[in-house]
Amino acid sequence: MQIGDKGGEAAAYGNLGNVLQSLDEYQKAKEYYEKALTIQMQIGDKGGEAATYGNLGNVLRSLGEYQKAKEYYEKALAIKMPIGDKGGEGRTYVNLGSVLRSLGEYQKAKEYYEKALSIHMQIGDKEGQAKCYLALGGVSSGQKKYTNGEKALSIATEIGDREGQAQAFGLLGNVFIWRNDRQKAMECYKKQLAINGEIGHRTQFAYSYLNLAIVSLIIGEYERADEYLEKVRVINCHIGNIDVELETLRFFSRLRLLQSKREEASSFLYQYMDKFETLRNFQHGNEQCQLGLLEERGIIPYQVLSKLLCAAGNLHYALYVEELRRARCLADLVARNFSVENEISADPQSWYGMEEIVNKERDSAFLYISYHERKVSLWVLKANGDTLFRESEEVDDQTLRAEDAFNLNTFFNKSIRGFGVLPKQKCEDRSFNETMSILPEDESEADFRGDEAIDTERMLSVCSKLVIAPVAELLTQPEIIIVPERSLYRVPFAALRDQPGGKYLSETFRLRIVPSLTTLKLIQDCPADYHSQTGALVVGDPKVGEVRFKGKTRSFSSLACARKEAEMMGQLLDVHPLLGERSTKEAVLKEMNSVCLIHIAAHGDADRGEIVLSPGPFSSNIPDEEDYLLRIADISQVKLRAKLVVLSCCHSGRGEIKVEGVIGIARAFLASGARSVLVTLWAIEDKATEQFMNRFYRHLVDGFSASECLHQAMKWLRNI
């Protein structure tokens, strides 16, 4: 510093950061890297700048700040590619892949790892190749995982890369666990431990002990597992790695359960929950990262703690634990829009107020549903303060085999896939993903529909047995408010029966679906003057024409029935609908933030429920997706005031199934301020749609609630 050598000063800061990072003192390392980066940017040292961005990415990844780490890696890559640093480019692709893996984006991670491997093979970088094989092994399965591990070990041994050897032994140990060869797994993990001890890598040393603890748990050597976990905890007291801490707490709880020490297991799970929430809070405002964290780590420990609390008779606390993994990001977005406080937290001292939520719905019973492995857990909450709990019978192997499933999550995912209306019926296809089935030429429609009807009835029967039968006698109020999770969002609750051969739920009850009790409370607490009291936006049959979709040119047909539906809605609501070329994306976005009601009849995306609108007159010759496609991101930019949004598009209730819930267009409307959204899970016949909507809106104009209008419209349609 005294002689003014800025480059040397930056290098010194960088070296200090490297030392501190190797000692797992990540926060201090970050401070030194930031000092180095400031100088490198001042003097124009692009190579040094890129390296420091990479180091900052590594530190932030260790601290669990994955999205920020990704940003730094992308900055490093943007510099390394133009200056021709092929080795650095390959290493950065590996780092990007690792961060995407932490965010749950495994396919994208695999693509980055493969790019890195190709680069390292081109430049003959053996160490880089070994790291790529290790990374690919982490996102592969079965034989591919084993092959990648063997290749990594062979190269690491050839070049004397002890760290690479340790990692390869860890990967191979995982393969042998998968193959149920516990002895070989133990041998691999012990070799991994010895090398990590030799090279002094404390974080990996901790993971080696953790791996040994897991094998000991599997083979029933609980005392040895306890010793290994204690060693991990002692090591982590010095390094403070939150990933290691979470894994240690998780396996301590599992060990205590195997030892039938439920209170101690619960204690470890509470600690896990507290640490996980701390990690989640690091990502405040970063929805994608929070979703990834919940998907990767927020399922099993929360489920186990909830089950332990139920077994102890503490049903209210069990529900709060469930709430901590339900629609968390959605609740944050809703709270922000309504300017109210989201009070859910991991602190049990803050767990109160559930009775107030239920008490405000006097004519309703809440059906709160959770499932784990082969059982469904059901809570029934009533306004008089009753909280009742039931469990389904364990689903049998034969039922799972029928759907090629191994647990309830895969069963619900696969078993509900068959609902829909065949194209040969009078059904206007409002889907634009070509997902509707086409009958084989040698099959008659009657034969196919017969098989489909039998299959559908069987699926509905199993769902009714699991979800409704255990609590049927407890559902005595006129309305059921259902709080589902994950793949249960695809279950058509209205079509489930209260008993074999009995009435459909929609015949007896009004039905509502809410993502969580927390989101419902936020809606209940919303300021009275927040939502608009007047005005309607009705959209029908957008004129799309020829556009670019997923890199290809395609043409969208007109929707005569959607136009007729919108015209009818316009007459009922006394508004001028946006039809054809007038229903542009720009016009819809402009109007939707000031009206009380939004109704859209258009093409819908079967994957995410996104909606096709007119590109408008100022689009290019062949409009791109951003010119006409109403996406989740578009809705998130609008502060809605609508009390009700009706999406009369095929599959508008679809989306990506996550622990958070369904990530689709319907969720986007709720997150942006809509009080309620009416969506479809599949296509329905045109005439039925017209009659249903007519009846629904007539009741709505008469002042009935949306759930009552839905109930009456379905009841009327069933009887005609």
XYZ file of C-alpha atoms in Angstrom:
720
model
C 0.000 0.000 0.000
C 2.847 2.418 0.857
C 4.655 2.005 -2.506
C 1.448 2.335 -4.490
C 1.508 -1.160 -6.045
C -2.266 -1.451 -6.552
C -2.011 -4.754 -8.422
C 0.051 -6.281 -5.636
C -2.329 -4.908 -3.048
C -5.302 -6.517 -4.821
C -3.412 -9.809 -5.069
C -2.627 -9.686 -1.350
C -6.272 -9.110 -0.481
C -7.207 -11.982 -2.756
C -4.662 -14.297 -1.121
C -5.929 -13.361 2.330
C -9.446 -14.159 1.131
C -8.259 -17.542 -0.135
C -6.662 -18.375 3.223
C -9.755 -17.351 5.168
C -11.993 -19.299 2.808
C -9.862 -22.433 3.313
C -10.327 -21.913 7.058
C -14.094 -21.645 6.470
C -14.164 -18.039 7.735
C -16.455 -17.032 4.919
C -17.606 -13.609 6.077
C -14.064 -12.334 6.555
C -13.016 -13.899 3.249
C -15.857 -12.041 1.545
C -14.652 -8.711 2.955
C -11.103 -9.225 1.595
C -12.364 -10.356 -1.820
C -14.523 -7.229 -2.046
C -11.468 -5.066 -1.316
C -9.523 -6.901 -4.023
C -12.372 -6.463 -6.506
C -12.597 -2.703 -5.896
C -8.915 -2.268 -6.759
C -9.026 -4.617 -9.778
C -11.920 -2.670 -11.256
C -10.043 0.604 -10.705
C -6.876 -0.560 -12.506
C -8.664 -2.516 -15.242
C -7.342 -5.964 -14.265
C -9.996 -8.020 -16.082
C -8.413 -11.401 -15.326
C -8.138 -10.613 -11.629
C -11.654 -9.204 -11.599
C -13.050 -12.415 -13.106
C -11.151 -14.559 -10.597
C -12.428 -12.496 -7.678
C -16.004 -12.700 -8.921
C -15.563 -16.474 -8.931
C -14.136 -16.445 -5.388
C -17.002 -14.279 -4.156
C -19.428 -16.710 -5.767
C -17.779 -19.592 -3.883
C -18.019 -17.759 -0.559
C -21.648 -16.769 -1.057
C -22.523 -20.329 -2.050
C -20.973 -21.560 1.202
C -23.073 -18.987 3.088
C -26.234 -20.266 1.372
C -26.769 -17.083 -0.675
C -27.227 -19.052 -3.901
C -28.838 -16.429 -6.104
C -26.162 -13.857 -5.328
C -23.487 -16.506 -5.935
C -25.050 -17.234 -9.332
C -24.871 -13.540 -10.238
C -21.148 -13.397 -9.396
C -20.414 -16.552 -11.395
C -22.241 -15.086 -14.389
C -20.162 -11.907 -14.095
C -16.996 -14.021 -13.997
C -18.105 -15.968 -17.079
C -18.928 -12.772 -18.988
C -15.291 -11.656 -18.522
C -13.525 -15.001 -19.036
C -15.150 -15.832 -22.367
C -13.971 -12.671 -24.251
C -10.406 -12.865 -22.881
C -10.070 -16.532 -23.898
C -9.591 -18.017 -20.439
C -10.855 -21.499 -21.360
C -9.835 -23.119 -18.089
C -11.546 -20.390 -16.095
C -14.610 -20.671 -18.322
C -14.832 -24.405 -17.636
C -14.445 -23.935 -13.868
C -17.123 -21.258 -13.869
C -19.548 -23.537 -15.705
C -18.995 -26.118 -12.948
C -19.665 -23.485 -10.285
C -22.809 -22.312 -12.056
C -23.984 -25.902 -12.309
C -23.428 -26.408 -8.589
C -25.404 -23.311 -7.657
C -28.266 -24.331 -9.961
C -28.231 -27.754 -8.356
C -28.644 -26.081 -4.961
C -31.619 -24.211 -6.413
C -33.165 -27.494 -7.601
C -32.567 -26.836 -11.326
C -30.900 -30.212 -12.006
C -31.293 -30.372 -15.779
C -29.760 -26.927 -16.267
C -26.965 -27.867 -13.873
C -26.246 -30.989 -15.940
C -26.021 -28.882 -19.110
C -23.426 -26.590 -17.493
C -21.396 -29.562 -16.241
C -21.357 -31.071 -19.746
C -20.187 -27.738 -21.228
C -17.399 -27.637 -18.665
C -16.334 -31.227 -19.415
C -16.173 -30.492 -23.144
C -13.915 -27.470 -22.509
C -11.585 -29.318 -20.121
C -11.236 -32.218 -22.579
C -10.388 -29.749 -25.374
C -7.592 -28.131 -23.374
C -6.387 -31.393 -21.796
C -7.087 -30.295 -18.213
C -7.190 -33.592 -16.318
C -8.039 -32.045 -12.961
C -10.921 -30.155 -14.557
C -12.168 -33.356 -16.201
C -12.173 -35.164 -12.848
C -14.192 -32.363 -11.263
C -16.705 -32.476 -14.123
C -17.180 -36.230 -13.784
C -17.745 -35.751 -10.064
C -20.281 -32.999 -10.714
C -22.096 -35.066 -13.345
C -22.152 -37.973 -10.906
C -24.022 -35.753 -8.477
C -26.890 -35.157 -10.915
C -26.905 -38.663 -12.448
C -28.430 -41.864 -11.128
C -27.749 -45.587 -11.159
C -25.016 -46.851 -13.468
C -24.240 -43.375 -14.827
C -23.466 -42.177 -11.302
C -21.124 -45.157 -10.777
C -19.403 -44.682 -14.158
C -18.826 -40.991 -13.512
C -17.425 -41.792 -10.068
C -15.017 -44.391 -11.481
C -13.797 -41.986 -14.177
C -13.296 -39.236 -11.602
C -11.342 -41.572 -9.292
C -9.172 -42.883 -12.134
C -8.182 -39.393 -13.315
C -7.679 -38.035 -9.779
C -5.417 -41.010 -8.929
C -3.465 -40.562 -12.184
C -2.644 -36.911 -11.462
C -2.297 -37.285 -7.685
C -5.328 -35.096 -6.870
C -6.035 -36.156 -3.286
C -9.074 -33.900 -2.894
C -10.522 -35.301 -6.108
C -9.905 -38.843 -4.878
C -11.742 -38.089 -1.629
C -14.723 -36.695 -3.502
C -14.770 -39.695 -5.861
C -14.766 -42.117 -2.929
C -17.704 -40.175 -1.466
C -19.624 -40.415 -4.741
C -18.921 -44.156 -5.047
C -20.008 -44.634 -1.435
C -23.346 -43.063 -2.372
C -23.654 -45.494 -5.285
C -23.051 -48.476 -3.016
C -25.689 -47.161 -0.589
C -28.120 -47.052 -3.523
C -27.092 -50.628 -4.421
C -27.620 -51.685 -0.798
C -23.962 -52.760 -0.545
C -23.341 -51.225 2.863
C -19.923 -52.775 3.465
C -18.438 -51.287 0.296
C -20.108 -47.976 1.087
C -18.452 -47.957 4.517
C -15.062 -48.750 2.936
C -15.402 -45.874 0.463
C -16.427 -43.400 3.145
C -13.523 -44.418 5.399
C -11.098 -43.848 2.503
C -12.749 -40.488 1.940
C -12.356 -39.642 5.646
C -8.662 -40.600 5.694
C -7.821 -38.416 2.687
C -9.807 -35.418 3.975
C -8.020 -35.729 7.323
C -4.675 -35.874 5.525
C -5.277 -32.753 3.411
C -6.977 -30.825 6.238
C -10.237 -29.990 4.445
C -12.463 -29.541 7.501
C -15.803 -29.127 5.729
C -15.298 -32.288 3.687
C -13.884 -34.001 6.787
C -17.229 -33.255 8.485
C -19.161 -34.640 5.521
C -17.074 -37.836 5.632
C -18.108 -38.431 9.234
C -21.673 -37.606 8.259
C -21.580 -40.256 5.527
C -20.247 -42.815 7.993
C -23.033 -41.884 10.406
C -25.642 -42.482 7.705
C -24.291 -45.976 6.938
C -24.204 -46.754 10.660
C -27.846 -45.663 10.925
C -28.813 -47.929 8.038
C -27.118 -51.006 9.491
C -28.491 -50.323 12.988
C -25.236 -49.391 14.740
C -26.801 -46.478 16.590
C -24.049 -45.853 19.140
C -21.441 -45.592 16.393
C -23.746 -43.295 14.409
C -24.071 -41.096 17.501
C -20.273 -40.911 17.832
C -19.861 -39.921 14.186
C -22.546 -37.233 14.410
C -20.932 -35.789 17.541
C -17.642 -35.565 15.644
C -19.430 -33.680 12.868
C -20.924 -31.277 15.378
C -17.545 -30.598 17.023
C -15.923 -29.892 13.646
C -18.764 -27.616 12.595
C -18.429 -25.573 15.797
C -15.198 -24.292 14.239
C -16.283 -23.912 10.606
C -19.912 -22.761 11.057
C -21.180 -24.245 7.763
C -24.983 -24.027 7.744
C -25.319 -26.900 5.252
C -23.363 -29.206 7.540
C -25.380 -28.020 10.534
C -28.707 -28.721 8.832
C -27.652 -32.210 7.775
C -26.312 -32.981 11.265
C -29.553 -31.904 12.932
C -31.596 -33.894 10.434
C -29.686 -37.112 11.083
C -29.578 -36.573 14.837
C -33.383 -36.405 14.761
C -33.556 -39.540 12.627
C -31.233 -41.365 15.011
C -33.293 -40.363 18.053
C -36.451 -41.597 16.337
C -34.814 -44.958 15.674
C -33.864 -45.019 19.350
C -37.522 -44.218 20.233
C -36.474 -40.915 21.853
C -39.241 -38.765 20.429
C -38.768 -35.704 22.596
C -35.086 -35.450 21.681
C -35.957 -36.016 18.016
C -38.471 -33.164 18.182
C -35.852 -30.919 19.794
C -33.415 -31.515 16.937
C -36.167 -30.911 14.378
C -37.102 -27.602 16.015
C -33.434 -26.597 15.770
C -33.398 -27.684 12.118
C -36.479 -25.602 11.419
C -34.945 -22.541 13.073
C -31.708 -22.865 11.071
C -33.597 -23.497 7.829
C -35.675 -20.361 8.363
C -32.457 -18.395 8.954
C -31.106 -19.701 5.656
C -34.380 -18.876 3.917
C -34.341 -15.346 5.309
C -30.919 -14.801 3.720
C -32.800 -14.934 0.406
C -35.395 -12.301 1.347
C -37.051 -10.989 -1.799
C -35.546 -13.733 -3.982
C -38.518 -15.968 -4.674
C -36.736 -18.398 -7.008
C -34.051 -19.182 -4.480
C -36.535 -19.557 -1.626
C -38.597 -21.956 -3.745
C -35.482 -24.011 -4.469
C -34.503 -24.179 -0.806
C -37.969 -25.310 0.222
C -38.012 -27.947 -2.511
C -34.598 -29.301 -1.592
C -34.695 -29.185 2.201
C -38.087 -28.148 3.494
C -40.118 -31.323 3.080
C -39.124 -34.337 5.163
C -37.921 -32.680 8.436
C -41.094 -30.551 8.570
C -43.277 -33.564 7.774
C -41.623 -35.663 10.477
C -41.976 -32.921 13.099
C -45.634 -32.450 12.169
C -46.273 -36.192 12.595
C -44.501 -36.235 15.967
C -46.612 -33.317 17.192
C -49.816 -35.044 16.025
C -48.794 -38.240 17.809
C -48.302 -36.178 20.972
C -51.790 -34.689 20.574
C -50.502 -31.200 19.749
C -52.605 -30.696 16.623
C -52.361 -26.884 16.516
C -48.554 -26.834 16.594
C -48.510 -29.564 13.948
C -50.572 -27.296 11.683
C -48.205 -24.381 12.213
C -45.304 -26.603 11.159
C -47.293 -27.540 8.057
C -47.920 -23.849 7.367
C -44.171 -23.198 7.327
C -43.906 -25.170 4.076
C -47.162 -24.022 2.448
C -47.313 -21.113 0.004
C -44.633 -19.169 1.891
C -43.515 -17.063 -1.068
C -47.116 -16.505 -2.122
C -47.946 -15.258 1.382
C -44.996 -12.841 1.277
C -46.188 -11.445 -2.064
C -49.801 -11.115 -0.899
C -48.725 -9.382 2.325
C -46.615 -6.935 0.343
C -49.505 -6.063 -1.976
C -52.052 -5.678 0.822
C -49.558 -3.774 3.024
C -50.276 -6.100 5.942
C -47.851 -8.047 8.093
C -47.121 -11.721 7.428
C -46.713 -13.089 10.956
C -45.803 -16.735 10.266
C -42.379 -17.656 11.677
C -40.446 -20.608 13.078
C -40.713 -19.254 16.636
C -43.350 -21.313 18.497
C -44.033 -18.271 20.704
C -45.585 -16.585 17.651
C -47.886 -19.493 16.829
C -51.322 -18.136 17.584
C -54.295 -16.739 15.715
C -55.423 -19.854 13.859
C -58.728 -19.796 15.734
C -59.406 -16.277 14.442
C -58.939 -17.412 10.828
C -61.386 -20.290 11.231
C -63.861 -18.301 13.315
C -64.333 -15.769 10.497
C -65.667 -18.557 8.248
C -68.732 -19.429 10.352
C -70.500 -21.650 7.791
C -67.382 -23.558 6.801
C -65.306 -26.527 7.872
C -61.634 -26.495 6.944
C -60.156 -29.683 5.472
C -56.379 -29.407 5.818
C -54.523 -32.173 3.974
C -50.960 -33.474 4.129
C -49.430 -36.687 2.821
C -46.178 -38.508 3.423
C -44.996 -41.759 1.870
C -48.179 -43.922 1.880
C -50.551 -42.142 4.282
C -52.716 -39.045 4.135
C -53.086 -36.863 7.249
C -56.318 -34.873 7.587
C -57.283 -32.065 9.941
C -60.854 -30.777 10.198
C -61.113 -27.301 11.754
C -64.456 -25.783 12.763
C -65.573 -22.320 13.842
C -66.632 -23.635 17.282
C -62.961 -24.322 18.048
C -62.934 -28.054 17.332
C -59.748 -29.429 15.746
C -60.099 -33.051 14.699
C -57.425 -35.288 13.196
C -57.633 -38.463 11.108
C -55.275 -40.550 8.994
C -56.065 -42.620 5.921
C -55.202 -46.266 5.674
C -51.793 -46.944 4.178
C -52.128 -47.195 0.414
C -51.352 -50.749 -0.742
C -48.706 -51.917 -3.215
C -51.298 -53.034 -5.749
C -52.794 -49.545 -5.954
C -49.342 -48.004 -6.378
C -48.298 -50.541 -9.007
C -51.414 -49.730 -11.011
C -50.039 -46.209 -11.493
C -46.344 -47.187 -11.611
C -45.810 -45.230 -8.372
C -43.787 -45.864 -5.211
C -45.395 -43.298 -2.892
C -48.425 -41.034 -2.708
C -46.757 -38.068 -4.375
C -46.017 -40.015 -7.566
C -49.428 -41.677 -7.324
C -51.327 -38.370 -7.208
C -49.118 -36.975 -9.959
C -49.788 -39.869 -12.300
C -53.309 -40.915 -11.402
C -54.930 -37.534 -12.096
C -53.382 -37.168 -15.548
C -56.284 -38.721 -17.448
C -59.048 -36.182 -16.943
C -60.173 -34.299 -19.998
C -62.552 -34.140 -22.927
C -61.698 -35.878 -26.166
C -61.185 -33.712 -29.258
C -63.928 -35.537 -31.152
C -66.503 -34.154 -28.755
C -67.865 -30.654 -29.181
C -64.911 -29.098 -27.448
C -63.036 -26.072 -28.675
C -59.363 -26.731 -27.973
C -58.178 -23.711 -25.985
C -54.875 -25.388 -25.176
C -51.792 -24.430 -27.184
C -49.429 -27.198 -26.060
C -50.971 -29.947 -28.158
C -51.508 -32.072 -25.061
C -54.998 -33.351 -25.831
C -54.992 -36.972 -26.914
C -55.937 -38.100 -30.416
C -57.761 -41.403 -30.845
C -55.937 -44.147 -32.770
C -57.574 -44.810 -36.128
C -58.438 -48.405 -35.283
C -60.212 -47.544 -32.007
C -63.781 -46.433 -31.830
C -64.595 -43.406 -29.687
C -67.180 -45.408 -27.755
C -64.679 -48.131 -26.801
C -62.049 -45.599 -25.796
C -64.478 -43.556 -23.741
C -65.635 -46.709 -21.983
C -62.094 -47.581 -20.925
C -61.455 -43.974 -19.945
C -64.619 -43.816 -17.847
C -63.677 -46.975 -15.937
C -60.134 -45.710 -15.340
C -61.360 -42.284 -14.231
C -63.892 -43.771 -11.830
C -61.210 -45.995 -10.313
C -58.878 -43.043 -9.771
C -61.623 -40.948 -8.202
C -62.601 -43.830 -5.949
C -59.045 -44.206 -4.602
C -58.736 -40.450 -4.026
C -62.081 -40.398 -2.186
C -60.989 -43.295 -0.007
C -57.755 -41.549 0.940
C -58.872 -37.936 1.258
C -62.600 -37.868 2.097
C -63.672 -41.173 3.649
C -61.662 -40.826 6.913
C -63.364 -37.486 7.728
C -66.696 -37.714 5.887
C -68.804 -37.747 9.061
C -67.005 -34.644 10.374
C -67.882 -32.464 7.362
C -71.250 -31.053 8.434
C -71.030 -27.371 7.460
C -72.442 -26.063 4.133
C -68.972 -25.173 2.842
C -65.633 -26.976 2.855
C -62.460 -24.894 2.621
C -59.749 -27.254 1.380
C -56.040 -26.667 2.009
C -54.207 -29.175 -0.215
C -50.507 -29.639 -0.881
C -48.327 -30.477 -3.859
C -49.998 -32.878 -6.324
C -53.342 -32.728 -4.501
C -53.936 -29.480 -6.404
C -54.636 -31.698 -9.424
C -57.356 -33.691 -7.680
C -60.899 -32.678 -8.782
C -62.404 -32.437 -5.289
C -65.850 -31.594 -6.669
C -65.943 -35.031 -8.335
C -65.006 -37.004 -5.203
C -67.757 -38.903 -3.394
C -68.562 -38.803 0.305
C -68.789 -42.620 0.296
C -68.649 -45.425 -2.315
C -71.583 -44.854 -4.666
C -72.617 -41.804 -2.655
C -73.049 -38.169 -3.594
C -70.356 -36.004 -5.115
C -68.974 -33.389 -2.741
C -70.158 -30.631 -5.071
C -73.745 -31.855 -4.730
C -73.770 -31.266 -0.981
C -71.138 -28.628 -0.267
C -69.802 -25.357 -1.516
C -66.087 -25.870 -2.135
C -63.151 -23.486 -1.864
C -59.424 -24.143 -2.271
C -56.928 -21.985 -0.354
C -53.124 -22.315 -0.626
C -52.595 -21.975 3.143
C -54.240 -20.637 6.270
C -51.674 -17.834 6.243
C -52.730 -16.574 2.800
C -56.390 -16.745 3.825
C -55.653 -14.695 6.945
C -53.902 -12.074 4.823
C -56.976 -11.838 2.595
C -59.222 -11.607 5.653
C -57.049 -8.806 7.066
C -56.881 -6.934 3.771
C -58.045 -3.299 4.091
C -61.777 -3.014 3.316
C -61.218 -0.450 0.572
C -58.395 -2.335 -1.175
C -60.442 -4.180 -3.816
C -62.468 -2.372 -6.463
C -66.234 -2.401 -6.076
C -67.115 -1.764 -9.731
C -65.857 -2.373 -13.250
C -65.245 -5.517 -15.273
C -62.697 -6.571 -17.888
C -64.006 -9.247 -20.269
C -61.653 -10.726 -22.888
C -62.622 -13.231 -25.564
C -61.188 -14.876 -28.680
C -57.975 -12.852 -29.074
C -56.844 -12.615 -32.691
C -53.408 -14.208 -32.569
C -52.582 -15.379 -36.072
C -49.060 -16.464 -36.969
C -46.510 -16.034 -34.174
C -43.221 -17.371 -32.879
C -43.706 -19.954 -30.114
C -40.812 -21.879 -28.534
C -38.555 -21.040 -31.469
C -41.014 -22.138 -34.136
C -43.623 -20.373 -36.226
C -47.185 -21.511 -35.596
C -50.675 -20.245 -36.135
C -53.457 -20.063 -33.554
C -57.011 -20.701 -34.667
C -59.891 -18.439 -33.706
C -62.147 -19.451 -30.811
C -65.742 -18.866 -31.847
C -67.165 -20.263 -28.620
C -64.829 -18.123 -26.510
C -66.055 -15.062 -28.435
C -69.679 -16.034 -27.865
C -68.948 -16.591 -24.165
C -67.322 -13.161 -23.805
C -70.201 -11.464 -25.630
C -72.654 -13.132 -23.272
C -70.573 -12.011 -20.248
C -70.534 -8.476 -21.613
C -74.338 -8.403 -21.818
C -74.767 -9.824 -18.319
C -72.249 -7.395 -16.794
C -73.155 -4.441 -19.017
C -69.610 -3.896 -20.317
C -67.984 -3.874 -23.756
C -65.718 -6.959 -24.021
C -62.296 -6.878 -25.655
C -62.701 -9.220 -28.620
C -60.411 -10.346 -31.430
C -57.687 -7.878 -32.359
C -58.792 -5.510 -29.558
C -57.778 -8.020 -26.882
C -54.086 -7.150 -27.027
C -51.662 -7.888 -24.249
C -51.079 -4.148 -23.826
C -54.810 -3.370 -23.542
C -55.452 -6.182 -21.058
C -52.552 -5.203 -18.794
C -53.646 -1.568 -18.909
C -57.211 -2.268 -17.756
C -56.855 -5.151 -15.332
C -55.507 -3.132 -12.394
C -58.660 -1.024 -11.895
C -61.598 -3.429 -12.231
C -63.540 -5.556 -9.750
C -63.900 -8.535 -12.104
C -61.656 -10.066 -14.799
C -62.909 -12.736 -17.227
C -60.615 -14.148 -19.940
C -61.703 -16.745 -22.545
C -58.658 -17.625 -24.650
C -55.983 -20.212 -25.413
C -54.181 -21.454 -22.284
C -50.843 -23.179 -21.699
C -51.255 -26.739 -20.386
C -47.949 -26.534 -18.495
C -48.165 -23.208 -16.653
C -51.657 -21.908 -17.479
C -50.251 -18.863 -19.288
C -52.614 -17.100 -21.697
C -52.424 -16.172 -25.390
C -53.623 -12.656 -26.302
C -53.549 -10.570 -29.457
C -50.060 -9.262 -30.370
C -51.392 -5.844 -31.324
C -50.753 -3.681 -34.403
C -47.227 -2.563 -33.480
C -45.702 -6.031 -33.207
C -43.143 -7.327 -35.704
C -44.173 -9.253 -38.831
C -44.051 -12.509 -36.880
C -44.629 -11.564 -33.218
C -42.424 -13.085 -30.517
C -43.783 -14.581 -27.281
C -43.367 -11.371 -25.297
C -45.681 -9.612 -27.782
C -48.722 -11.811 -27.149
C -48.179 -14.255 -24.248
C -49.549 -13.143 -20.861
C -46.995 -14.605 -18.502
C -46.572 -14.974 -14.766
C -43.933 -12.214 -14.827
C -46.378 -9.834 -16.563
C -49.059 -10.360 -13.913
C -46.538 -9.881 -11.113
C -45.894 -6.331 -12.348
C -49.562 -5.335 -11.982
C -51.178 -4.436 -8.664
C -54.627 -5.970 -9.054
C -57.772 -4.763 -7.291
C -60.054 -7.512 -8.593
C -62.297 -9.428 -6.229
C -62.633 -12.239 -8.762
C -60.622 -13.459 -11.759
C -62.178 -16.100 -14.051
C -59.768 -17.814 -16.444
C -61.917 -19.664 -18.973
C -58.924 -21.210 -20.715
C -57.939 -24.862 -20.941
C -55.694 -25.885 -18.039
C -55.652 -22.432 -16.411
C -55.292 -24.149 -13.025
C -52.144 -25.944 -14.134
C -48.556 -25.126 -13.301
C -45.374 -26.594 -11.956
C -46.075 -28.648 -8.827
C -43.775 -27.624 -5.974
C -43.783 -27.880 -2.168
C -44.860 -24.227 -2.318
C -47.946 -25.240 -4.350
C -48.795 -24.798 -8.029
C -46.504 -22.286 -9.734
C -48.726 -21.064 -12.547
C -50.767 -18.155 -13.848
C -53.549 -18.563 -11.243
C -51.028 -18.131 -8.413
C -49.679 -15.027 -10.135
C -53.129 -13.396 -10.053
C -53.465 -14.144 -6.329
C -49.955 -12.881 -5.616
C -50.745 -9.621 -7.415
C -53.782 -8.857 -5.273
C -56.796 -10.760 -6.652
C -59.094 -11.955 -3.855
C -60.092 -15.177 -5.619
C -59.466 -16.964 -8.923
C -61.683 -19.467 -10.769
C -59.701 -21.823 -13.016
C -60.034 -25.071 -14.988
C -57.890 -28.185 -14.745
C -58.887 -29.570 -18.158
C -61.061 -28.881 -21.207
C -64.863 -29.034 -21.032
C -67.535 -29.146 -23.705
C -68.361 -25.815 -25.336
C -72.108 -25.920 -24.731
C -71.555 -26.892 -21.112
C -69.088 -24.018 -20.671
C -71.578 -21.513 -22.083
C -74.409 -22.743 -19.872
C -72.193 -22.952 -16.803
C -70.851 -19.413 -17.211
C -74.330 -18.030 -17.849
C -75.639 -19.581 -14.654
C -72.539 -18.657 -12.634
C -72.687 -14.968 -13.560
C -76.439 -14.670 -13.085
C -75.958 -15.753 -9.465
C -72.969 -13.425 -9.145
C -75.003 -10.439 -10.383
C -77.634 -11.342 -7.800
C -75.039 -10.828 -5.051
C -74.053 -14.387 -4.106
C -70.472 -15.307 -3.151
C -68.225 -16.857 -5.792
C -68.246 -20.243 -4.023
C -72.072 -20.211 -3.821
C -72.291 -19.254 -7.511
C -69.954 -22.104 -8.402
C -71.952 -24.550 -6.291
C -75.276 -23.508 -7.785
C -73.971 -23.533 -11.366
C -72.530 -27.036 -11.015
C -75.695 -28.273 -9.306
C -77.900 -26.804 -12.067
C -75.678 -28.171 -14.856
C -75.693 -31.646 -13.328
C -79.500 -31.734 -13.318
C -80.219 -30.607 -16.882
